[in-house]
Amino acid sequence: MTTHQPPTTPPASAVRVAVVTGGSRGIGRAVSLQLARDGFAVVVNYARDAAAAEKTVAEIAAAGGSAISVQADVADEHAVAALFDRAEEEFGGVDVVVNCAGRLALSPIADLDLAVLDAVHRTNIRGAFVVAQQAARRLRAGGSFVGFSTSVVGTRFPAYGAYAASKAAVESLTLILARELRGRDVTVNAVAPGPTATDLFLEGKTPEQIDQLAKTPPLERLGTPEDIAGVVAFLAGPAGRWVNGQVLRANGGMV
């Protein structure tokens, strides 16, 4: 049986390093940029869109930060292990892992193609587990793992059955992993955004549908990727060290 020894505590002078899966677009891109502004060296993971990842890396570099892009399918344990290897080789270790990678499919439960269900759960459940597994093995003391759920786990909108089910699994995983990392000085939390104005969210929706969703929260607007990135930065930073095993619903006041 393979055992995994906790990484050693980094020296005080060491740069803090963040791995952001799905870090090239949407919320993941905003998280990558925010953590870079906060002084992290950022490993921007992407699945397919190398150009978007390089654009994110270039923006970080232009602002004086440090970043690299690394391709990996989050559900492939060998690719994810190689992603973490690259982070350690390039920057010396890993202090924060943010698993933004995800897949969305909308359909009534009665009509959903089960091949689509498998694809959603491969990324959102298996992928979340694989990334969490590597984070548990690699994060240095003082580190943080931030996963992503969705506020639809609470609102239970029709057509979101497959997606909400996959993210409910992430919420269960969060507290379990926090408890398993007892004594490591590593926090584990999840963020559950509400409707957020990303390209993925806006695609295929009419202006009327978008307006209706924007009026759902009491604040009567859609969230922005930057809103969510600020929550992640809090959980990954010194102000969030006493928050552990929690799911933070960043949704403007929805259920």
Coordinates of C-alpha atoms in Angstrom, one line a residue:
M1 CA 0.0 0.0 0.0
T2 CA 1.4 3.4 -1.0
T3 CA 1.7 6.0 1.8
H4 CA 1.9 9.7 1.2
Q5 CA 3.9 11.8 3.6
P6 CA 2.6 15.4 4.2
P7 CA 4.8 18.0 2.4
T8 CA 7.2 19.9 4.5
T9 CA 6.4 23.4 5.6
P10 CA 7.8 26.0 3.1
P11 CA 10.3 28.5 4.3
A12 CA 8.9 31.9 5.1
S13 CA 10.6 33.4 2.0
A14 CA 9.1 30.9 -0.4
V15 CA 6.6 32.1 -3.0
R16 CA 3.1 30.8 -2.5
V17 CA 1.8 28.7 -5.3
A18 CA -1.8 28.2 -6.5
V19 CA -3.0 25.5 -8.9
V20 CA -6.3 26.6 -10.6
T21 CA -8.1 24.0 -12.6
G22 CA -10.3 25.3 -15.4
G23 CA -8.2 28.5 -14.9
S24 CA -8.3 29.9 -18.4
R25 CA -11.9 31.0 -18.8
G26 CA -14.9 32.3 -16.8
I27 CA -14.7 32.1 -13.1
G28 CA -11.5 30.1 -13.2
R29 CA -9.8 32.9 -15.2
A30 CA -11.0 35.5 -12.7
V31 CA -9.6 33.4 -9.9
S32 CA -6.3 33.0 -11.6
L33 CA -6.0 36.7 -12.1
Q34 CA -7.1 37.5 -8.5
L35 CA -4.6 35.1 -6.9
A36 CA -1.8 36.5 -9.0
R37 CA -2.7 40.0 -7.8
D38 CA -2.5 38.6 -4.3
G39 CA 1.1 37.5 -4.9
F40 CA 0.6 33.8 -5.8
A41 CA 2.5 32.1 -8.6
V42 CA -0.3 30.6 -10.6
V43 CA -0.5 27.3 -12.5
V44 CA -3.4 27.8 -15.0
N45 CA -4.8 24.5 -15.9
Y46 CA -6.9 24.0 -19.0
A47 CA -8.6 21.1 -20.8
R48 CA -8.6 22.2 -24.4
D49 CA -8.4 25.9 -25.0
A50 CA -4.6 26.5 -25.0
A51 CA -5.0 30.0 -26.4
A52 CA -7.3 31.1 -23.6
A53 CA -4.8 29.7 -21.0
E54 CA -1.9 31.5 -22.7
K55 CA -3.9 34.8 -22.7
T56 CA -4.5 34.4 -19.0
V57 CA -0.8 33.7 -18.3
A58 CA 0.2 36.7 -20.5
E59 CA -2.1 39.0 -18.6
I60 CA -0.7 37.9 -15.3
A61 CA 2.9 38.3 -16.6
A62 CA 2.0 41.8 -17.9
A63 CA 0.9 42.8 -14.4
G64 CA 4.2 41.6 -13.0
G65 CA 3.0 38.2 -11.8
S66 CA 4.3 34.7 -12.4
A67 CA 2.2 32.0 -14.1
I68 CA 2.4 29.0 -16.4
S69 CA -0.3 27.0 -18.2
V70 CA -0.6 23.3 -18.0
Q71 CA -3.1 21.1 -19.9
A72 CA -4.8 18.3 -18.0
D73 CA -8.1 16.5 -18.0
V74 CA -9.1 16.7 -14.3
A75 CA -10.7 13.3 -14.5
D76 CA -7.4 11.7 -15.6
E77 CA -5.4 10.9 -12.5
H78 CA -2.1 10.5 -14.4
A79 CA -2.6 13.9 -16.1
V80 CA -3.5 15.6 -12.8
A81 CA -0.5 14.0 -11.0
A82 CA 1.7 15.4 -13.8
L83 CA 0.0 18.8 -13.4
F84 CA 1.0 18.9 -9.7
D85 CA 4.5 17.6 -10.6
R86 CA 4.9 20.5 -12.9
A87 CA 3.8 23.0 -10.3
E88 CA 6.3 21.6 -7.8
E89 CA 9.1 21.5 -10.4
E90 CA 8.4 25.1 -11.6
F91 CA 7.7 26.8 -8.3
G92 CA 8.8 24.4 -5.5
G93 CA 5.5 23.3 -4.0
V94 CA 1.7 23.9 -3.9
D95 CA -0.1 26.0 -1.3
V96 CA -3.6 26.5 -2.8
V97 CA -5.7 24.4 -5.1
V98 CA -8.8 25.8 -6.6
N99 CA -10.9 23.3 -8.6
C100 CA -12.9 25.4 -11.0
A101 CA -13.1 22.8 -13.8
G102 CA -16.7 21.7 -14.4
R103 CA -19.3 20.7 -16.9
L104 CA -22.9 21.8 -17.2
A105 CA -25.7 20.1 -19.0
L106 CA -29.4 21.1 -18.7
S107 CA -32.2 18.7 -19.3
P108 CA -35.3 17.3 -17.6
I109 CA -34.4 14.1 -15.8
A110 CA -36.8 12.1 -17.9
D111 CA -35.1 13.2 -21.1
L112 CA -31.4 13.3 -20.3
D113 CA -29.1 11.2 -22.4
L114 CA -27.2 9.0 -20.0
A115 CA -24.1 9.5 -22.0
V116 CA -24.4 13.2 -21.1
L117 CA -24.9 12.2 -17.5
D118 CA -21.7 10.2 -17.5
A119 CA -19.8 13.1 -19.0
V120 CA -21.0 15.5 -16.4
H121 CA -20.3 13.2 -13.6
R122 CA -16.9 12.3 -15.0
T123 CA -15.7 15.9 -14.8
N124 CA -17.7 17.1 -11.8
I125 CA -17.5 14.1 -9.5
R126 CA -14.5 12.0 -10.6
G127 CA -12.6 15.1 -11.6
A128 CA -13.3 16.8 -8.3
F129 CA -12.2 13.7 -6.4
V130 CA -9.0 13.3 -8.5
V131 CA -8.0 16.9 -7.9
A132 CA -8.9 16.7 -4.2
Q133 CA -6.8 13.5 -3.9
Q134 CA -3.7 15.2 -5.3
A135 CA -4.3 18.3 -3.2
A136 CA -4.5 16.1 -0.1
R137 CA -1.2 14.6 -0.9
R138 CA 0.6 17.7 -2.0
L139 CA -0.6 20.8 -0.2
R140 CA 1.9 22.3 2.2
A141 CA 1.1 23.5 5.7
G142 CA -0.9 26.7 5.7
G143 CA -2.5 25.7 2.5
S144 CA -6.1 25.7 1.2
F145 CA -8.3 23.6 -1.1
V146 CA -11.3 25.3 -2.6
G147 CA -13.8 23.3 -4.6
F148 CA -16.8 24.5 -6.5
S149 CA -20.4 23.6 -6.0
T150 CA -23.5 25.5 -7.1
S151 CA -26.4 27.3 -5.4
V152 CA -28.7 25.1 -7.5
V153 CA -28.1 22.4 -4.9
G154 CA -30.3 24.6 -2.7
T155 CA -32.6 26.2 -5.3
R156 CA -33.3 22.9 -7.1
F157 CA -34.3 24.6 -10.4
P158 CA -35.8 22.2 -13.0
A159 CA -33.5 20.9 -15.7
Y160 CA -30.5 21.0 -13.4
G161 CA -30.8 17.5 -12.0
A162 CA -27.6 16.0 -13.3
Y163 CA -25.5 19.1 -12.6
A164 CA -26.9 19.7 -9.1
A165 CA -26.5 16.0 -8.2
S166 CA -22.8 16.2 -9.2
K167 CA -22.2 19.3 -7.1
A168 CA -24.0 17.8 -4.1
A169 CA -21.3 15.2 -4.2
V170 CA -18.7 18.0 -4.0
E171 CA -20.4 19.4 -0.9
S172 CA -20.2 16.0 0.8
L173 CA -16.6 15.6 -0.1
T174 CA -15.7 19.0 1.4
L175 CA -16.3 18.4 5.0
I176 CA -15.0 14.8 4.8
L177 CA -11.7 16.0 3.3
A178 CA -11.4 18.8 5.9
R179 CA -11.7 16.2 8.7
E180 CA -9.2 13.8 7.0
L181 CA -6.6 16.6 6.9
R182 CA -6.8 17.1 10.6
G183 CA -3.4 18.3 12.0
R184 CA -2.1 19.4 8.6
D185 CA -3.0 23.1 8.9
V186 CA -4.8 22.9 5.6
T187 CA -8.3 24.3 5.1
V188 CA -10.9 22.7 2.8
N189 CA -14.0 24.6 1.6
A190 CA -16.3 25.0 -1.4
V191 CA -17.9 28.0 -3.1
A192 CA -21.4 27.7 -4.4
P193 CA -22.1 30.5 -6.9
G194 CA -25.5 31.7 -7.9
P195 CA -26.2 32.9 -11.5
T196 CA -22.9 34.4 -12.7
A197 CA -22.3 36.2 -15.9
T198 CA -19.9 33.9 -17.7
D199 CA -20.0 33.0 -21.4
L200 CA -21.0 29.5 -20.4
F201 CA -24.0 30.8 -18.3
L202 CA -25.1 33.3 -20.9
E203 CA -24.9 30.9 -23.9
G204 CA -28.3 29.9 -25.3
K205 CA -30.3 32.1 -23.0
T206 CA -32.7 34.9 -24.2
P207 CA -32.4 38.4 -22.9
E208 CA -35.7 37.8 -21.1
Q209 CA -34.4 34.7 -19.4
I210 CA -31.2 36.4 -18.3
D211 CA -33.2 39.3 -16.9
Q212 CA -35.4 37.0 -15.0
L213 CA -32.4 35.2 -13.5
A214 CA -30.8 38.5 -12.6
K215 CA -33.8 39.5 -10.6
T216 CA -33.9 36.3 -8.6
P217 CA -31.4 37.4 -5.9
P218 CA -32.5 40.2 -3.6
L219 CA -29.6 42.2 -4.9
E220 CA -31.3 42.0 -8.4
R221 CA -28.2 41.4 -10.5
L222 CA -26.1 38.6 -11.8
G223 CA -22.9 37.8 -10.1
T224 CA -19.6 38.5 -11.9
P225 CA -16.6 36.2 -12.1
E226 CA -14.8 38.8 -10.0
D227 CA -17.4 38.5 -7.3
I228 CA -16.7 34.8 -7.0
A229 CA -12.9 35.2 -7.3
G230 CA -13.0 37.5 -4.3
V231 CA -14.7 34.8 -2.2
V232 CA -12.0 32.3 -3.3
A233 CA -9.2 34.7 -2.5
F234 CA -10.7 35.2 1.0
L235 CA -10.8 31.4 1.6
A236 CA -7.2 31.0 0.2
G237 CA -5.8 33.9 2.2
P238 CA -4.9 34.7 5.8
A239 CA -8.3 36.1 6.6
G240 CA -10.0 32.8 5.8
R241 CA -7.9 30.5 8.0
W242 CA -10.6 29.9 10.5
V243 CA -13.2 28.8 7.9
N244 CA -12.9 25.1 7.3
G245 CA -15.2 22.4 6.0
Q246 CA -17.8 24.9 4.8
V247 CA -19.8 25.6 1.6
L248 CA -20.0 29.3 1.1
R249 CA -23.0 30.3 -1.1
A250 CA -22.0 33.3 -3.1
N251 CA -25.3 34.2 -4.7
G252 CA -26.6 37.6 -3.7
G253 CA -29.1 36.2 -1.2
M254 CA -30.7 33.3 -3.0
V255 CA -31.7 30.2 -0.9

